[in-house]
Short mmCIF file of C-alpha atoms in Angstrom, two decimals:
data_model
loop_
_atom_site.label_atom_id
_atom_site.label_comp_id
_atom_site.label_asym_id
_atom_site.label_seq_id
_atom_site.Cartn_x
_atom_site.Cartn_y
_atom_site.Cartn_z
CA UNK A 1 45.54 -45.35 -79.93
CA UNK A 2 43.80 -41.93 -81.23
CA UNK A 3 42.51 -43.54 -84.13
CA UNK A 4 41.00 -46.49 -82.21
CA UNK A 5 39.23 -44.09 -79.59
CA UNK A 6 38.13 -41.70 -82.88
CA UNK A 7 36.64 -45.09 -84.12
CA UNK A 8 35.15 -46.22 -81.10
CA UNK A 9 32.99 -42.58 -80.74
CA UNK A 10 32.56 -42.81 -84.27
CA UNK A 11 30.35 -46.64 -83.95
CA UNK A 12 29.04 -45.26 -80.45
CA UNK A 13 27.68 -42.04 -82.19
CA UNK A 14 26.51 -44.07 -85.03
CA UNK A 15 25.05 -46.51 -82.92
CA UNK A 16 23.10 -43.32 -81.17
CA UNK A 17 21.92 -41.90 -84.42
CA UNK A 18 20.33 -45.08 -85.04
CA UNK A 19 18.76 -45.59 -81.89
CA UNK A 20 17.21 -41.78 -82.25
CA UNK A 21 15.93 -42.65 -85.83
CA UNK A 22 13.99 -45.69 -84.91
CA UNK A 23 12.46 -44.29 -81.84
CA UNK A 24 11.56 -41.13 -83.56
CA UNK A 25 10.08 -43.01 -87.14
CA UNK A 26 8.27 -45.26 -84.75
CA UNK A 27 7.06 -42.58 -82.80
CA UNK A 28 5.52 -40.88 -85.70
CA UNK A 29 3.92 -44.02 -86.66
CA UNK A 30 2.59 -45.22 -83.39
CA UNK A 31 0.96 -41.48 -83.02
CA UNK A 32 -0.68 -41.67 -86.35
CA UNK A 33 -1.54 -44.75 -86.87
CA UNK A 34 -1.88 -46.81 -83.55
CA UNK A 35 0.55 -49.70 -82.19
CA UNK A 36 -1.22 -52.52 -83.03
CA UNK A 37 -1.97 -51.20 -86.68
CA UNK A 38 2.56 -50.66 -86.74
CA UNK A 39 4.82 -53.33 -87.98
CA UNK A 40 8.33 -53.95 -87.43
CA UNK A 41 8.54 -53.72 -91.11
CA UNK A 42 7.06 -50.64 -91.16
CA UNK A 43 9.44 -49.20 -88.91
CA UNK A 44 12.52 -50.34 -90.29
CA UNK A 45 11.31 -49.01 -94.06
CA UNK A 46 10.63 -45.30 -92.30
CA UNK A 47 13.73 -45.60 -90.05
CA UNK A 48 16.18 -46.24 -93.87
CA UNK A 49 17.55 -49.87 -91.75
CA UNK A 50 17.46 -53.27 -91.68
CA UNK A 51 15.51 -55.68 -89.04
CA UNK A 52 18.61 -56.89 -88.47
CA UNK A 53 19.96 -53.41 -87.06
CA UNK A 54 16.50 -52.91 -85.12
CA UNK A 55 17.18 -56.21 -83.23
CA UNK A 56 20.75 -54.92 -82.41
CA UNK A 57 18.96 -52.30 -79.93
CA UNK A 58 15.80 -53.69 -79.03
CA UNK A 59 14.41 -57.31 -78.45
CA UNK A 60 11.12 -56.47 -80.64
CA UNK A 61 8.17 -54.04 -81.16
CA UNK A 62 6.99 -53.68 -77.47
CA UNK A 63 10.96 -52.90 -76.95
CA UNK A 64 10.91 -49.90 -79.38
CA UNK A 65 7.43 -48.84 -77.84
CA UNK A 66 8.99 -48.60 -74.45
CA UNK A 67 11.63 -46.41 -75.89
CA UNK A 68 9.17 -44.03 -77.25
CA UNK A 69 6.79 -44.09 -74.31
CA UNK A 70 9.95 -43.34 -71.84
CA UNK A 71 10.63 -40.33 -74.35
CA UNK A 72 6.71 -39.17 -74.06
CA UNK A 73 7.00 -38.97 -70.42
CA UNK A 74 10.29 -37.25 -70.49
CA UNK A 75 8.98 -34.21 -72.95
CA UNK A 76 5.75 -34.27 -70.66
CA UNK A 77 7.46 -33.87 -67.94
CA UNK A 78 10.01 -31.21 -69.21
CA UNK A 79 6.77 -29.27 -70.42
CA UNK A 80 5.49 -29.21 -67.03
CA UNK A 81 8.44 -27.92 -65.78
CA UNK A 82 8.64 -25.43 -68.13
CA UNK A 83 5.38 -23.74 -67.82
CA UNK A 84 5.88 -23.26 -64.65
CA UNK A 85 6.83 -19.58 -63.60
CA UNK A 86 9.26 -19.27 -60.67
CA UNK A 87 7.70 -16.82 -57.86
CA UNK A 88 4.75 -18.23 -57.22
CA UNK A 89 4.20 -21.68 -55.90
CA UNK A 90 0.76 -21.96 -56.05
CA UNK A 91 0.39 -20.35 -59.85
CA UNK A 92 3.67 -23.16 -60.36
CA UNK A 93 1.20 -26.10 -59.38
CA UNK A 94 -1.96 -24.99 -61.16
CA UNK A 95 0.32 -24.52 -64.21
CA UNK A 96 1.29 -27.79 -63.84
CA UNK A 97 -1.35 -29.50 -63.84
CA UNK A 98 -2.89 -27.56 -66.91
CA UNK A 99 0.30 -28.42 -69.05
CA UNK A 100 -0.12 -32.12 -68.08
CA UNK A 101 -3.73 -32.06 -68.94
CA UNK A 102 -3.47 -30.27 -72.06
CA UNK A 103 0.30 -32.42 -73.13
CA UNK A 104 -1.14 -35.68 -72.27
CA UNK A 105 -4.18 -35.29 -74.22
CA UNK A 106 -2.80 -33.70 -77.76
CA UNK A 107 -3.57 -36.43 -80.22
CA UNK A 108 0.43 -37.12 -81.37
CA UNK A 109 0.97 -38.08 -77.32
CA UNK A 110 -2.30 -39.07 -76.22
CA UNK A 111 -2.58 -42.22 -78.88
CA UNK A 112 0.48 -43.32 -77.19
CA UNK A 113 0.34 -42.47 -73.76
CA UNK A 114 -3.04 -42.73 -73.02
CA UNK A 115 -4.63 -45.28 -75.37
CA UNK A 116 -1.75 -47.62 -76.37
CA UNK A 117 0.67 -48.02 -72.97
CA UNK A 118 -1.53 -49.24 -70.44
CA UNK A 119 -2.58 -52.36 -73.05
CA UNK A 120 0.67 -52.75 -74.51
CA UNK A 121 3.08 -52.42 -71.51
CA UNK A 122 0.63 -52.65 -68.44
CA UNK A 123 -0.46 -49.85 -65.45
CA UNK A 124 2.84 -51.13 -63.62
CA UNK A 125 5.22 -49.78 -66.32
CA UNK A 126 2.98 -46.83 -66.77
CA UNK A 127 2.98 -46.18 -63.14
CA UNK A 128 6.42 -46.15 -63.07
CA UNK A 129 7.31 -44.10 -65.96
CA UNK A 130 4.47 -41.33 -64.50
CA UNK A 131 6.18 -41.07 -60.84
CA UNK A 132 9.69 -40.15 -62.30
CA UNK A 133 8.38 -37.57 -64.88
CA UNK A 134 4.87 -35.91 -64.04
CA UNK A 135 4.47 -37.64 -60.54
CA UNK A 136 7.47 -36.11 -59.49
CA UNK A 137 7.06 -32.45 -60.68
CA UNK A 138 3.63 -32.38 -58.77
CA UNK A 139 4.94 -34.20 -55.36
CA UNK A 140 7.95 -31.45 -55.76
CA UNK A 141 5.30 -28.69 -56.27
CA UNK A 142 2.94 -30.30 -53.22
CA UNK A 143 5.74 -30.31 -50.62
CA UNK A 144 6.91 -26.67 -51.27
CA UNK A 145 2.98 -25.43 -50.64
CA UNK A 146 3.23 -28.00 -47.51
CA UNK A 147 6.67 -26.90 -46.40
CA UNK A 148 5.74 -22.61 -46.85
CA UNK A 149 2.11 -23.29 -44.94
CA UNK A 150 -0.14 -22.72 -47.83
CA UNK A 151 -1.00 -26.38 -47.45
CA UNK A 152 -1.79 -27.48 -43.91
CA UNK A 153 1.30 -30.23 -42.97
CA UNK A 154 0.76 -33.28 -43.35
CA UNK A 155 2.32 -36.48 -45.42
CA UNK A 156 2.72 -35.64 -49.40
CA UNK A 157 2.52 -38.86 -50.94
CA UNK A 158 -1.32 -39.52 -50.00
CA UNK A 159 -2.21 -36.27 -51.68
CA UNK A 160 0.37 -36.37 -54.72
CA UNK A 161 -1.53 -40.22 -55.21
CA UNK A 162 -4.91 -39.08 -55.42
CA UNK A 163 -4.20 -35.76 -57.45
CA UNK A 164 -2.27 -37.35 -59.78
CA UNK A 165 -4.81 -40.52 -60.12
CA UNK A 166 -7.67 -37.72 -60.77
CA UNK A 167 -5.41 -35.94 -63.60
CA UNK A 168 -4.96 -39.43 -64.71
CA UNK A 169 -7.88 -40.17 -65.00
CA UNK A 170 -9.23 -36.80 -66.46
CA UNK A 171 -6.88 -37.22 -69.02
CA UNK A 172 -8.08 -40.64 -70.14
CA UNK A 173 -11.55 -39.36 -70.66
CA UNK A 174 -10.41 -36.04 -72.33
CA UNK A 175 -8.11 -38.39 -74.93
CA UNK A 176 -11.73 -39.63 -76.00
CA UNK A 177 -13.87 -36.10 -75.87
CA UNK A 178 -15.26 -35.02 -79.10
CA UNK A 179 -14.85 -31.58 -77.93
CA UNK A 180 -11.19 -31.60 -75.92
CA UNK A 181 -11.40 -27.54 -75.39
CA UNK A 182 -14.48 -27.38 -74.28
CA UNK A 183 -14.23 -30.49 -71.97
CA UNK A 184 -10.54 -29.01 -70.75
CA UNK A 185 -11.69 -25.80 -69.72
CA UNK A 186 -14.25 -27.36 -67.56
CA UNK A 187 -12.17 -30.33 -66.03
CA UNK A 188 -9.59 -27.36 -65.05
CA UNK A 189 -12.29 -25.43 -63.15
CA UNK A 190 -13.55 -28.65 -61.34
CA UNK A 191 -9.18 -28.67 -60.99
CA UNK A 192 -8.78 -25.65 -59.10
CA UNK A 193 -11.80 -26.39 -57.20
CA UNK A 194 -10.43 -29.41 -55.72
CA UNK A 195 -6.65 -27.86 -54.89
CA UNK A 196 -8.09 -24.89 -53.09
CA UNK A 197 -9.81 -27.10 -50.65
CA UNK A 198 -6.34 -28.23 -49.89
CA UNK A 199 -5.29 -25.08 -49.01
CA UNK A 200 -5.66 -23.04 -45.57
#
């Protein structure tokens, strides 16, 4: 019985290493060199496996682009939520939305994120992906400045919507600047111009 569980976490752990190596060799490759310019071949050469074990865990390339888009979103997310410091809600939003600005547009995440998902996997999936990673953080942030009176009451979804189509947005156009500081720095002060008219 012990030696059937040990083997049973041993092909589940194995089955998890693989998973992690072909996400993160096609990640690599999807940064660098672009989805449609990545083969399946090319991923199972980087990833040490066979097509036959990439087919085990996913149905095909958009499959294993999925994966690594879900894992984008994640870290982007995390980052956000990291950046933030804890005592001040207002410096925890504006931080926010600088760390998804600058994440979203680095080139390793942007090529993906930014360029590739919406014509590989559609605005739906996108979408959805954004509003339980970076959506979220911000319509967290939103409803603590709504619920401690810095932000007059009223419903948070409207607002989160529009701010987080704007960054969107921002973001798709800094992915394509030929001079991202520069163009950052500015699209942060037209930012901060447009939360503090939200305020009191």
């Amino acid at each position: 019985m012990e030696s059937r569980q040990r083997s049973t976490r041993t092909k589940a752990q194995q089955r998890e290493q693989t998973i992690r190596t072909l996400v993160g060799e096609a990640r690599s490759l999807f940064a660098t060199r672009g989805y449609a310019h990545v083969s399946l071949a090319d991923i199972v050469q980087a990833a040490g496996v066979t097509k036959g074990a990439l087919y085990h865990h996913f149905t095909g390339k958009e499959d294993v682009f999925r994966a690594v888009l879900e894992q984008v979103h994640q870290e982007v997310g995390e980052r956000i939520a990291a950046s933030a410091p804890t005592s001040d809600a207002w410096t925890q939003l504006l931080s926010g939305c600088r760390t998804f600005l600058t994440a979203s547009t680095e080139p390793n995440i942007q090529q993906i994120m930014l360029i590739d998902a919406p014509s590989v996997l559609g605005w739906g999936v996108w979408r959805e992906l954004d509003a339980t990673t970076s959506m979220q953080h911000l319509q967290e942030a939103l409803q603590v400045l709504i619920d401690d009176g810095t932000i007059p009451d009223q419903p948070v979804l409207p607002v989160v919507h529009l701010l987080s189509g704007a960054m969107n947005e921002a973001a798709l156009w800094l992915a394509r600047s030929a001079n991202r500081e520069h163009d950052l720095a500015h699209t942060m002060t037209a930012l901060e111009r447009m939360l503090e008219s939200l305020r009191r």
